[in-house]
Amino acid sequence: MTHIAVIGSGITGVTTAYELAQLGYQVTVIDRHLFPAMETSFANGGQLSACNAEVWNQKSTVLKGIKWMARKDAPLLLNPAFDLHKYAWLVEFLGNIKHYQANTQDTVKMALIARKRLFEIAEQEQIQFDLEKRGILHFYHTETDYLVANRVNNLLCSGGLHRYAVTPDEMKNIEPSLMGEYFGGFYCPDDATGDIHKFTTGLAKATEKYAVKYLFGMEVVNINHSDQAVHIQYQPSVENMQQQDQGLDQLNADAVVVCGGVGSYQLAHLLGDRVNVYPVKGYSITVQLNDKDSIAGAPWVSLLDESAKIVTSRLGDDRLRIAGTAEFNGYNRDIRSDRIQPLTDWVNKNFNLSTEHVLPWAGLRPMMPNMMPVVRRGKRARVFYNTGHGHLGWTLSAATAVMISQEVARAHPAT
């Protein structure tokens, strides 16, 4: 049986393993963590958001980042300290401004396919992940922001998205918990929310019945390549204390799919490729709704406050996820209180609920300069990539998993 190795057990790695197994491949997933979905797929904003498919490649994004550099609570924060990778990435980012419209439309189309496929998988495998199909509501505080958003909305709809304008009164009918004053909004009724960690771990469990194997707690240190196979050398990771004395081992496969998130930059280098993923940090808090007033006062419809760049997702009766911010600061996973506090303040300002019990989190989004995922073959035979999904990994993963598994099948049919 044709054997495919998948590096990474986040949302893209596990969905890739699932789709490959459906095609009849023997699949082994390797990850340095002890469990699936322990990095960027652990506690993101929760939105399955085709409505958030607009790429960031605009001059206004860079200008805002420069303006906000002195503000620790800014939605976009750029550490000005020199780093060759960061500034080379930013130069490429600017070079892709001319592709803004085409890339946004392509992302919408991909997101719509992914949404349909993810719902199919969840139903087929009976995965429970706090799915809420109540749509996503974007709201705007000023006429200026709303007029800009209207142009974006036209672009998104030209890509096939069903999303329409709503008045402040209509917004409060859609989500009665809203307390503020707004100029207007846009509503996408077909988008959804869910717990990415629950989905990924549930799908990983489901793949075991299709004979997918997992090597958890193992760090890839080298990948040797030949015309006949790939040879992945690995050793116990720092987390894997029980096997620290095991030493170097090797996994032999007919091909490898790199789904390594922000680690894909280094993994691609081992394989002779350049995949210019940069880690863009995002933060979230999970508010525990421990009293009746908080349960009643928390929104069920997913929200996006465009001025603050903050999103919400209701995860069951007793949790509310709040996420936002983008921080260009290298491979730094520190949870900074000055970045978490604005999320808590935003909740206190907009809703009648208690923030006494809040769980903070930070993760690194694997972003490409053109804001598009890398779903392609490598320069060498038997090497494939499904990575670089940025802030839309949860939204796009079910589509890109199908795309890359079909690419593998064309090159190395399952036997």
mmCIF file of C-alpha atoms in Angstrom:
data_model
loop_
_atom_site.group_PDB
_atom_site.id
_atom_site.type_symbol
_atom_site.label_atom_id
_atom_site.label_comp_id
_atom_site.label_asym_id
_atom_site.label_seq_id
_atom_site.Cartn_x
_atom_site.Cartn_y
_atom_site.Cartn_z
ATOM 1 C CA MET A 1 0.000 0.000 0.000
ATOM 2 C CA THR A 2 1.312 3.452 -0.898
ATOM 3 C CA HIS A 3 2.522 5.129 2.283
ATOM 4 C CA ILE A 4 2.226 8.903 2.770
ATOM 5 C CA ALA A 5 3.801 10.763 5.688
ATOM 6 C CA VAL A 6 2.127 13.950 6.928
ATOM 7 C CA ILE A 7 4.168 16.353 9.044
ATOM 8 C CA GLY A 8 1.937 18.258 11.450
ATOM 9 C CA SER A 9 -1.268 17.344 13.285
ATOM 10 C CA GLY A 10 -3.038 20.686 13.312
ATOM 11 C CA ILE A 11 -6.240 21.238 11.369
ATOM 12 C CA THR A 12 -4.494 21.063 7.966
ATOM 13 C CA GLY A 13 -2.475 17.959 8.846
ATOM 14 C CA VAL A 14 -5.405 15.982 10.246
ATOM 15 C CA THR A 15 -7.788 16.906 7.423
ATOM 16 C CA THR A 16 -5.063 15.960 4.932
ATOM 17 C CA ALA A 17 -4.554 12.617 6.647
ATOM 18 C CA TYR A 18 -8.303 12.024 6.556
ATOM 19 C CA GLU A 19 -8.651 12.747 2.839
ATOM 20 C CA LEU A 20 -5.612 10.624 1.960
ATOM 21 C CA ALA A 21 -7.025 7.734 3.986
ATOM 22 C CA GLN A 22 -10.332 8.081 2.114
ATOM 23 C CA LEU A 23 -8.403 7.581 -1.119
ATOM 24 C CA GLY A 24 -6.883 4.338 0.152
ATOM 25 C CA TYR A 25 -3.429 5.452 1.302
ATOM 26 C CA GLN A 26 -1.516 4.223 4.311
ATOM 27 C CA VAL A 27 -0.931 7.413 6.309
ATOM 28 C CA THR A 28 1.404 8.257 9.180
ATOM 29 C CA VAL A 29 1.239 11.666 10.873
ATOM 30 C CA ILE A 30 4.200 12.955 12.843
ATOM 31 C CA ASP A 31 4.078 15.872 15.286
ATOM 32 C CA ARG A 32 6.350 17.224 18.003
ATOM 33 C CA HIS A 33 3.437 17.703 20.398
ATOM 34 C CA LEU A 34 1.921 14.903 22.455
ATOM 35 C CA PHE A 35 -1.596 15.507 21.118
ATOM 36 C CA PRO A 36 -3.185 16.891 17.935
ATOM 37 C CA ALA A 37 -4.140 20.554 17.538
ATOM 38 C CA MET A 38 -1.822 21.933 20.220
ATOM 39 C CA GLU A 39 -0.559 25.047 18.414
ATOM 40 C CA THR A 40 -2.503 27.407 16.130
ATOM 41 C CA SER A 41 -5.397 24.935 16.043
ATOM 42 C CA PHE A 42 -5.857 25.066 19.814
ATOM 43 C CA ALA A 43 -7.903 28.191 20.583
ATOM 44 C CA ASN A 44 -8.449 30.380 17.545
ATOM 45 C CA GLY A 45 -11.408 32.706 16.938
ATOM 46 C CA GLY A 46 -13.655 29.791 16.025
ATOM 47 C CA GLN A 47 -15.101 31.310 12.851
ATOM 48 C CA LEU A 48 -15.677 29.274 9.704
ATOM 49 C CA SER A 49 -15.754 32.535 7.842
ATOM 50 C CA ALA A 50 -15.965 32.754 4.084
ATOM 51 C CA CYS A 51 -17.066 36.336 4.840
ATOM 52 C CA ASN A 52 -13.583 37.062 6.193
ATOM 53 C CA ALA A 53 -11.819 35.994 2.993
ATOM 54 C CA GLU A 54 -10.475 39.435 2.102
ATOM 55 C CA VAL A 55 -6.677 39.267 1.870
ATOM 56 C CA TRP A 56 -4.691 41.904 3.758
ATOM 57 C CA ASN A 57 -2.535 43.090 0.830
ATOM 58 C CA GLN A 58 -3.351 46.778 0.829
ATOM 59 C CA LYS A 59 -1.233 49.870 1.447
ATOM 60 C CA SER A 60 -3.713 50.899 4.115
ATOM 61 C CA THR A 61 -2.811 47.818 6.152
ATOM 62 C CA VAL A 62 0.874 48.776 6.188
ATOM 63 C CA LEU A 63 0.103 52.437 6.968
ATOM 64 C CA LYS A 64 -2.085 51.407 9.903
ATOM 65 C CA GLY A 65 0.693 49.153 11.177
ATOM 66 C CA ILE A 66 3.170 52.049 11.078
ATOM 67 C CA LYS A 67 0.689 54.407 12.767
ATOM 68 C CA TRP A 68 -0.055 51.886 15.498
ATOM 69 C CA MET A 69 3.564 50.968 16.341
ATOM 70 C CA ALA A 70 3.512 53.200 19.430
ATOM 71 C CA ARG A 71 0.270 51.653 20.727
ATOM 72 C CA LYS A 72 0.630 48.433 22.698
ATOM 73 C CA ASP A 73 -3.113 47.785 22.390
ATOM 74 C CA ALA A 74 -3.244 48.288 18.601
ATOM 75 C CA PRO A 75 -5.069 45.655 16.505
ATOM 76 C CA LEU A 76 -1.967 45.349 14.291
ATOM 77 C CA LEU A 77 1.457 45.568 15.932
ATOM 78 C CA LEU A 78 4.758 45.534 14.056
ATOM 79 C CA ASN A 79 7.941 45.158 16.063
ATOM 80 C CA PRO A 80 10.376 47.469 14.218
ATOM 81 C CA ALA A 81 13.473 45.523 15.337
ATOM 82 C CA PHE A 82 15.408 44.337 12.288
ATOM 83 C CA ASP A 83 14.775 40.766 11.198
ATOM 84 C CA LEU A 84 15.686 39.739 7.634
ATOM 85 C CA HIS A 85 12.861 37.208 7.337
ATOM 86 C CA LYS A 86 10.250 39.710 8.551
ATOM 87 C CA TYR A 87 11.275 42.564 6.280
ATOM 88 C CA ALA A 88 11.743 40.315 3.240
ATOM 89 C CA TRP A 89 8.233 39.016 3.898
ATOM 90 C CA LEU A 90 6.852 42.554 4.123
ATOM 91 C CA VAL A 91 8.471 43.494 0.806
ATOM 92 C CA GLU A 92 6.781 40.482 -0.822
ATOM 93 C CA PHE A 93 3.532 41.455 0.899
ATOM 94 C CA LEU A 94 3.662 44.877 -0.783
ATOM 95 C CA GLY A 95 4.455 43.227 -4.106
ATOM 96 C CA ASN A 96 1.185 41.306 -3.907
ATOM 97 C CA ILE A 97 -1.043 44.377 -3.530
ATOM 98 C CA LYS A 98 -1.710 44.152 -7.275
ATOM 99 C CA HIS A 99 -3.231 40.686 -6.723
ATOM 100 C CA TYR A 100 -5.575 41.848 -3.939
ATOM 101 C CA GLN A 101 -8.813 41.507 -5.897
ATOM 102 C CA ALA A 102 -8.060 38.182 -7.615
ATOM 103 C CA ASN A 103 -6.708 36.582 -4.434
ATOM 104 C CA THR A 104 -9.716 37.711 -2.404
ATOM 105 C CA GLN A 105 -12.141 36.224 -4.920
ATOM 106 C CA ASP A 106 -10.163 32.958 -5.111
ATOM 107 C CA THR A 107 -10.135 32.736 -1.308
ATOM 108 C CA VAL A 108 -13.929 33.173 -1.186
ATOM 109 C CA LYS A 109 -14.440 30.353 -3.679
ATOM 110 C CA MET A 110 -12.101 28.078 -1.746
ATOM 111 C CA ALA A 111 -13.798 28.916 1.567
ATOM 112 C CA LEU A 112 -17.243 28.035 0.215
ATOM 113 C CA ILE A 113 -16.013 24.626 -0.962
ATOM 114 C CA ALA A 114 -14.281 24.074 2.380
ATOM 115 C CA ARG A 115 -17.369 24.956 4.401
ATOM 116 C CA LYS A 116 -19.477 22.416 2.542
ATOM 117 C CA ARG A 117 -16.837 19.691 2.869
ATOM 118 C CA LEU A 118 -16.253 20.309 6.582
ATOM 119 C CA PHE A 119 -19.964 20.003 7.318
ATOM 120 C CA GLU A 120 -20.008 16.726 5.356
ATOM 121 C CA ILE A 121 -17.081 15.323 7.330
ATOM 122 C CA ALA A 122 -18.564 16.355 10.668
ATOM 123 C CA GLU A 123 -21.860 14.662 9.836
ATOM 124 C CA GLN A 124 -20.274 11.518 8.404
ATOM 125 C CA GLU A 125 -17.913 11.030 11.338
ATOM 126 C CA GLN A 126 -20.354 12.331 13.984
ATOM 127 C CA ILE A 127 -17.880 14.884 15.355
ATOM 128 C CA GLN A 128 -19.207 17.132 18.109
ATOM 129 C CA PHE A 129 -17.427 20.501 18.182
ATOM 130 C CA ASP A 130 -19.955 23.109 19.367
ATOM 131 C CA LEU A 131 -21.003 23.876 15.797
ATOM 132 C CA GLU A 132 -23.325 26.867 15.464
ATOM 133 C CA LYS A 133 -24.798 27.616 12.035
ATOM 134 C CA ARG A 134 -26.094 31.074 12.949
ATOM 135 C CA GLY A 135 -24.067 33.140 10.515
ATOM 136 C CA ILE A 136 -21.518 35.908 11.080
ATOM 137 C CA LEU A 137 -22.393 39.572 11.581
ATOM 138 C CA HIS A 138 -19.836 42.319 10.802
ATOM 139 C CA PHE A 139 -20.571 45.703 12.345
ATOM 140 C CA TYR A 140 -19.244 49.210 11.782
ATOM 141 C CA HIS A 141 -19.258 52.302 13.981
ATOM 142 C CA THR A 142 -18.712 55.043 11.374
ATOM 143 C CA GLU A 143 -19.998 55.885 7.922
ATOM 144 C CA THR A 144 -16.429 55.964 6.575
ATOM 145 C CA ASP A 145 -15.702 52.400 7.706
ATOM 146 C CA TYR A 146 -19.076 51.240 6.415
ATOM 147 C CA LEU A 147 -18.525 52.691 2.935
ATOM 148 C CA VAL A 148 -15.126 50.977 2.684
ATOM 149 C CA ALA A 149 -16.771 47.727 3.837
ATOM 150 C CA ASN A 150 -19.458 48.082 1.190
ATOM 151 C CA ARG A 151 -16.816 47.987 -1.552
ATOM 152 C CA VAL A 152 -15.259 44.915 0.077
ATOM 153 C CA ASN A 153 -18.685 43.302 0.315
ATOM 154 C CA ASN A 154 -19.237 43.745 -3.424
ATOM 155 C CA LEU A 155 -15.908 42.041 -4.073
ATOM 156 C CA LEU A 156 -16.726 39.135 -1.754
ATOM 157 C CA CYS A 157 -20.149 38.651 -3.316
ATOM 158 C CA SER A 158 -18.595 38.629 -6.793
ATOM 159 C CA GLY A 159 -16.710 35.536 -5.604
ATOM 160 C CA GLY A 160 -19.995 33.774 -4.813
ATOM 161 C CA LEU A 161 -20.578 34.748 -1.174
ATOM 162 C CA HIS A 162 -24.122 35.340 0.103
ATOM 163 C CA ARG A 163 -23.759 38.407 2.356
ATOM 164 C CA TYR A 164 -25.959 41.466 2.645
ATOM 165 C CA ALA A 165 -26.250 44.852 4.362
ATOM 166 C CA VAL A 166 -28.251 45.221 7.579
ATOM 167 C CA THR A 167 -29.409 48.270 9.516
ATOM 168 C CA PRO A 168 -28.637 48.805 13.223
ATOM 169 C CA ASP A 169 -32.173 47.673 14.104
ATOM 170 C CA GLU A 170 -31.812 44.549 11.964
ATOM 171 C CA MET A 171 -28.452 43.849 13.600
ATOM 172 C CA LYS A 172 -30.013 43.850 17.054
ATOM 173 C CA ASN A 173 -32.768 41.557 15.839
ATOM 174 C CA ILE A 174 -30.122 39.154 14.533
ATOM 175 C CA GLU A 175 -28.129 39.342 17.792
ATOM 176 C CA PRO A 176 -30.155 40.806 20.698
ATOM 177 C CA SER A 177 -27.157 40.899 23.066
ATOM 178 C CA LEU A 178 -25.570 43.821 21.152
ATOM 179 C CA MET A 179 -25.498 46.889 23.403
ATOM 180 C CA GLY A 180 -23.594 49.535 21.425
ATOM 181 C CA GLU A 181 -24.497 52.129 18.811
ATOM 182 C CA TYR A 182 -23.605 51.208 15.238
ATOM 183 C CA PHE A 183 -23.778 52.806 11.800
ATOM 184 C CA GLY A 184 -24.550 49.537 10.034
ATOM 185 C CA GLY A 185 -23.352 46.050 9.257
ATOM 186 C CA PHE A 186 -23.191 43.093 6.895
ATOM 187 C CA TYR A 187 -24.569 39.647 7.634
ATOM 188 C CA CYS A 188 -23.448 36.313 6.166
ATOM 189 C CA PRO A 189 -26.137 33.815 7.256
ATOM 190 C CA ASP A 190 -24.422 30.689 5.927
ATOM 191 C CA ASP A 191 -21.136 30.998 7.822
ATOM 192 C CA ALA A 192 -20.664 29.204 11.118
ATOM 193 C CA THR A 193 -18.539 28.788 14.229
ATOM 194 C CA GLY A 194 -17.108 25.891 16.196
ATOM 195 C CA ASP A 195 -14.328 24.707 18.449
ATOM 196 C CA ILE A 196 -11.345 23.982 16.190
ATOM 197 C CA HIS A 197 -9.575 21.946 18.865
ATOM 198 C CA LYS A 198 -12.592 19.712 19.450
ATOM 199 C CA PHE A 199 -13.045 19.198 15.713
ATOM 200 C CA THR A 200 -9.392 18.392 15.043
ATOM 201 C CA THR A 201 -9.038 15.972 17.947
ATOM 202 C CA GLY A 202 -12.367 14.380 17.028
ATOM 203 C CA LEU A 203 -11.309 13.936 13.412
ATOM 204 C CA ALA A 204 -7.910 12.558 14.466
ATOM 205 C CA LYS A 205 -9.744 9.946 16.528
ATOM 206 C CA ALA A 206 -12.003 9.161 13.558
ATOM 207 C CA THR A 207 -9.017 8.656 11.228
ATOM 208 C CA GLU A 208 -7.767 5.802 13.395
ATOM 209 C CA LYS A 209 -10.551 3.576 12.066
ATOM 210 C CA TYR A 210 -9.086 4.218 8.613
ATOM 211 C CA ALA A 211 -5.714 2.950 9.909
ATOM 212 C CA VAL A 212 -4.043 6.383 10.124
ATOM 213 C CA LYS A 213 -1.119 6.183 12.568
ATOM 214 C CA TYR A 214 0.256 9.017 14.696
ATOM 215 C CA LEU A 215 3.776 9.558 15.970
ATOM 216 C CA PHE A 216 3.248 12.148 18.685
ATOM 217 C CA GLY A 217 6.036 13.813 20.640
ATOM 218 C CA MET A 218 8.497 13.422 17.763
ATOM 219 C CA GLU A 219 10.575 16.227 16.247
ATOM 220 C CA VAL A 220 11.613 16.014 12.587
ATOM 221 C CA VAL A 221 15.342 16.733 12.391
ATOM 222 C CA ASN A 222 16.149 15.789 8.793
ATOM 223 C CA ILE A 223 14.503 14.557 5.601
ATOM 224 C CA ASN A 224 16.502 12.547 3.095
ATOM 225 C CA HIS A 225 15.115 12.193 -0.379
ATOM 226 C CA SER A 226 15.600 9.596 -3.110
ATOM 227 C CA ASP A 227 13.866 8.690 -6.372
ATOM 228 C CA GLN A 228 12.089 5.817 -4.625
ATOM 229 C CA ALA A 229 11.141 7.226 -1.210
ATOM 230 C CA VAL A 230 11.503 9.893 1.436
ATOM 231 C CA HIS A 231 13.272 9.131 4.711
ATOM 232 C CA ILE A 232 12.197 11.269 7.659
ATOM 233 C CA GLN A 233 14.587 11.258 10.601
ATOM 234 C CA TYR A 234 13.058 12.173 13.941
ATOM 235 C CA GLN A 235 13.736 12.111 17.641
ATOM 236 C CA PRO A 236 11.697 12.679 20.811
ATOM 237 C CA SER A 237 10.733 16.316 21.254
ATOM 238 C CA VAL A 238 11.344 18.339 24.392
ATOM 239 C CA GLU A 239 7.762 17.577 25.466
ATOM 240 C CA ASN A 240 8.253 13.826 25.151
ATOM 241 C CA MET A 241 9.984 13.207 28.467
ATOM 242 C CA GLN A 242 9.156 9.488 28.546
ATOM 243 C CA GLN A 243 11.238 8.721 25.447
ATOM 244 C CA GLN A 244 14.128 11.158 25.814
ATOM 245 C CA ASP A 245 16.663 8.325 25.623
ATOM 246 C CA GLN A 246 15.239 6.822 22.434
ATOM 247 C CA GLY A 247 17.589 8.652 20.076
ATOM 248 C CA LEU A 248 17.199 9.083 16.325
ATOM 249 C CA ASP A 249 14.659 7.017 14.385
ATOM 250 C CA GLN A 250 13.480 6.992 10.775
ATOM 251 C CA LEU A 251 10.138 6.903 8.999
ATOM 252 C CA ASN A 252 10.202 5.725 5.391
ATOM 253 C CA ALA A 253 7.368 6.748 3.079
ATOM 254 C CA ASP A 254 6.537 6.990 -0.599
ATOM 255 C CA ALA A 255 5.828 10.706 -0.269
ATOM 256 C CA VAL A 256 5.561 13.444 2.339
ATOM 257 C CA VAL A 257 3.026 16.250 2.796
ATOM 258 C CA VAL A 258 4.285 19.177 4.870
ATOM 259 C CA CYS A 259 1.496 20.642 7.028
ATOM 260 C CA GLY A 260 3.814 22.144 9.599
ATOM 261 C CA GLY A 261 2.243 25.549 10.221
ATOM 262 C CA VAL A 262 4.885 28.134 11.081
ATOM 263 C CA GLY A 263 7.484 25.341 11.107
ATOM 264 C CA SER A 264 6.956 24.831 7.371
ATOM 265 C CA TYR A 265 9.533 27.529 6.624
ATOM 266 C CA GLN A 266 12.302 25.404 8.150
ATOM 267 C CA LEU A 267 10.912 22.081 6.871
ATOM 268 C CA ALA A 268 10.802 23.413 3.308
ATOM 269 C CA HIS A 269 14.437 24.450 3.625
ATOM 270 C CA LEU A 270 15.337 20.831 4.458
ATOM 271 C CA LEU A 271 13.605 19.796 1.225
ATOM 272 C CA GLY A 272 15.233 22.382 -1.009
ATOM 273 C CA ASP A 273 12.151 24.618 -1.267
ATOM 274 C CA ARG A 274 11.319 28.144 -0.208
ATOM 275 C CA VAL A 275 7.959 28.460 1.514
ATOM 276 C CA ASN A 276 7.991 31.969 2.931
ATOM 277 C CA VAL A 277 5.687 31.439 5.900
ATOM 278 C CA TYR A 278 5.950 34.089 8.607
ATOM 279 C CA PRO A 279 4.511 33.681 12.120
ATOM 280 C CA VAL A 280 1.866 36.350 12.797
ATOM 281 C CA LYS A 281 0.753 36.112 16.404
ATOM 282 C CA GLY A 282 -2.880 36.286 17.378
ATOM 283 C CA TYR A 283 -4.471 36.283 20.831
ATOM 284 C CA SER A 284 -7.709 34.927 22.217
ATOM 285 C CA ILE A 285 -9.554 34.711 25.480
ATOM 286 C CA THR A 286 -12.170 32.158 26.420
ATOM 287 C CA VAL A 287 -14.718 33.612 28.813
ATOM 288 C CA GLN A 288 -16.271 31.038 31.126
ATOM 289 C CA LEU A 289 -19.976 31.804 31.408
ATOM 290 C CA ASN A 290 -20.530 30.608 34.955
ATOM 291 C CA ASP A 291 -23.741 32.424 35.892
ATOM 292 C CA LYS A 292 -27.210 32.824 34.415
ATOM 293 C CA ASP A 293 -26.761 36.498 33.533
ATOM 294 C CA SER A 294 -23.542 35.801 31.621
ATOM 295 C CA ILE A 295 -25.096 32.882 29.760
ATOM 296 C CA ALA A 296 -28.037 35.097 28.791
ATOM 297 C CA GLY A 297 -25.871 38.135 27.959
ATOM 298 C CA ALA A 298 -23.339 36.423 25.670
ATOM 299 C CA PRO A 299 -23.972 36.477 21.898
ATOM 300 C CA TRP A 300 -24.838 33.321 19.973
ATOM 301 C CA VAL A 301 -24.368 34.835 16.515
ATOM 302 C CA SER A 302 -20.697 35.246 15.656
ATOM 303 C CA LEU A 303 -19.580 38.872 15.504
ATOM 304 C CA LEU A 304 -16.748 40.842 13.942
ATOM 305 C CA ASP A 305 -16.081 44.394 15.114
ATOM 306 C CA GLU A 306 -14.205 45.865 12.151
ATOM 307 C CA SER A 307 -12.826 48.871 14.029
ATOM 308 C CA ALA A 308 -11.263 46.755 16.783
ATOM 309 C CA LYS A 309 -10.583 43.722 14.517
ATOM 310 C CA ILE A 310 -12.107 41.465 17.172
ATOM 311 C CA VAL A 311 -14.280 38.384 16.589
ATOM 312 C CA THR A 312 -16.546 36.326 18.830
ATOM 313 C CA SER A 313 -17.726 32.718 18.762
ATOM 314 C CA ARG A 314 -20.136 31.055 21.159
ATOM 315 C CA LEU A 315 -18.805 27.605 22.089
ATOM 316 C CA GLY A 316 -21.700 25.831 23.729
ATOM 317 C CA ASP A 317 -23.760 27.182 26.605
ATOM 318 C CA ASP A 318 -20.891 28.109 28.888
ATOM 319 C CA ARG A 319 -18.007 29.504 26.768
ATOM 320 C CA LEU A 320 -17.470 32.616 24.667
ATOM 321 C CA ARG A 321 -14.322 32.900 22.542
ATOM 322 C CA ILE A 322 -12.963 36.380 21.780
ATOM 323 C CA ALA A 323 -10.017 36.717 19.411
ATOM 324 C CA GLY A 324 -8.104 39.353 17.540
ATOM 325 C CA THR A 325 -4.897 41.297 16.963
ATOM 326 C CA ALA A 326 -2.012 40.602 14.617
ATOM 327 C CA GLU A 327 1.526 40.880 15.912
ATOM 328 C CA PHE A 328 4.671 40.695 13.754
ATOM 329 C CA ASN A 329 7.240 39.670 16.333
ATOM 330 C CA GLY A 330 8.907 36.466 15.133
ATOM 331 C CA TYR A 331 8.508 33.047 16.737
ATOM 332 C CA ASN A 332 7.452 34.510 20.056
ATOM 333 C CA ARG A 333 4.630 32.649 21.812
ATOM 334 C CA ASP A 334 4.524 34.725 25.003
ATOM 335 C CA ILE A 335 1.055 35.641 26.217
ATOM 336 C CA ARG A 336 1.323 39.379 26.891
ATOM 337 C CA SER A 337 -1.104 40.904 29.360
ATOM 338 C CA ASP A 338 -1.116 44.218 27.476
ATOM 339 C CA ARG A 339 -2.420 42.384 24.406
ATOM 340 C CA ILE A 340 -4.958 40.289 26.312
ATOM 341 C CA GLN A 341 -6.455 43.179 28.292
ATOM 342 C CA PRO A 342 -7.991 44.951 25.243
ATOM 343 C CA LEU A 343 -9.949 41.770 24.463
ATOM 344 C CA THR A 344 -11.331 41.658 27.996
ATOM 345 C CA ASP A 345 -12.074 45.401 27.929
ATOM 346 C CA TRP A 346 -13.943 44.974 24.650
ATOM 347 C CA VAL A 347 -16.188 42.301 26.185
ATOM 348 C CA ASN A 348 -16.919 44.486 29.204
ATOM 349 C CA LYS A 349 -17.800 47.408 26.932
ATOM 350 C CA ASN A 350 -20.080 45.509 24.568
ATOM 351 C CA PHE A 351 -21.892 42.862 26.635
ATOM 352 C CA ASN A 352 -23.595 42.371 29.960
ATOM 353 C CA LEU A 353 -21.577 39.421 31.246
ATOM 354 C CA SER A 354 -18.873 38.613 33.777
ATOM 355 C CA THR A 355 -15.210 38.407 32.753
ATOM 356 C CA GLU A 356 -14.109 37.113 36.137
ATOM 357 C CA HIS A 357 -13.035 33.776 34.637
ATOM 358 C CA VAL A 358 -11.000 34.273 31.470
ATOM 359 C CA LEU A 359 -8.497 31.882 29.857
ATOM 360 C CA PRO A 360 -5.874 33.672 27.699
ATOM 361 C CA TRP A 361 -4.063 32.128 24.736
ATOM 362 C CA ALA A 362 -1.665 33.124 21.958
ATOM 363 C CA GLY A 363 -0.892 31.328 18.707
ATOM 364 C CA LEU A 364 1.183 31.902 15.585
ATOM 365 C CA ARG A 365 -0.670 32.125 12.281
ATOM 366 C CA PRO A 366 1.392 30.698 9.371
ATOM 367 C CA MET A 367 1.065 33.484 6.801
ATOM 368 C CA MET A 368 2.352 33.774 3.256
ATOM 369 C CA PRO A 369 3.083 37.232 1.777
ATOM 370 C CA ASN A 370 0.207 36.865 -0.720
ATOM 371 C CA MET A 371 -2.133 35.605 2.045
ATOM 372 C CA MET A 372 -2.841 32.450 0.016
ATOM 373 C CA PRO A 373 -2.207 28.887 1.249
ATOM 374 C CA VAL A 374 0.574 26.845 -0.323
ATOM 375 C CA VAL A 375 -1.060 23.766 -1.864
ATOM 376 C CA ARG A 376 1.381 22.297 -4.354
ATOM 377 C CA ARG A 377 4.231 19.930 -5.108
ATOM 378 C CA GLY A 378 7.775 20.690 -4.050
ATOM 379 C CA LYS A 379 10.717 20.946 -6.438
ATOM 380 C CA ARG A 380 11.632 17.357 -5.680
ATOM 381 C CA ALA A 381 9.499 14.376 -6.502
ATOM 382 C CA ARG A 382 7.468 12.903 -3.629
ATOM 383 C CA VAL A 383 7.269 16.222 -1.751
ATOM 384 C CA PHE A 384 4.018 18.174 -1.267
ATOM 385 C CA TYR A 385 2.855 21.180 0.768
ATOM 386 C CA ASN A 386 -0.433 22.103 2.405
ATOM 387 C CA THR A 387 0.449 25.010 4.642
ATOM 388 C CA GLY A 388 0.529 28.796 5.027
ATOM 389 C CA HIS A 389 -3.205 29.317 5.593
ATOM 390 C CA GLY A 390 -2.697 32.337 7.844
ATOM 391 C CA HIS A 391 -5.822 33.492 9.691
ATOM 392 C CA LEU A 392 -8.045 31.173 7.594
ATOM 393 C CA GLY A 393 -6.684 27.726 8.411
ATOM 394 C CA TRP A 394 -9.929 26.648 10.092
ATOM 395 C CA THR A 395 -11.951 28.118 7.225
ATOM 396 C CA LEU A 396 -9.957 26.697 4.285
ATOM 397 C CA SER A 397 -8.546 23.423 5.592
ATOM 398 C CA ALA A 398 -11.263 21.066 4.368
ATOM 399 C CA ALA A 399 -10.813 22.319 0.796
ATOM 400 C CA THR A 400 -7.026 22.372 0.679
ATOM 401 C CA ALA A 401 -6.906 18.847 2.154
ATOM 402 C CA VAL A 402 -8.928 17.591 -0.806
ATOM 403 C CA MET A 403 -6.798 19.588 -3.250
ATOM 404 C CA ILE A 404 -3.462 18.259 -1.993
ATOM 405 C CA SER A 405 -4.673 14.663 -1.641
ATOM 406 C CA GLN A 406 -5.791 14.745 -5.282
ATOM 407 C CA GLU A 407 -2.392 16.172 -6.243
ATOM 408 C CA VAL A 408 -0.714 13.280 -4.409
ATOM 409 C CA ALA A 409 -3.024 10.806 -6.159
ATOM 410 C CA ARG A 410 -2.091 12.132 -9.582
ATOM 411 C CA ALA A 411 1.613 11.657 -8.888
ATOM 412 C CA HIS A 412 1.506 8.505 -6.732
ATOM 413 C CA PRO A 413 -1.715 6.498 -7.125
ATOM 414 C CA ALA A 414 -2.824 4.511 -4.089
ATOM 415 C CA THR A 415 -2.040 0.812 -4.478
#
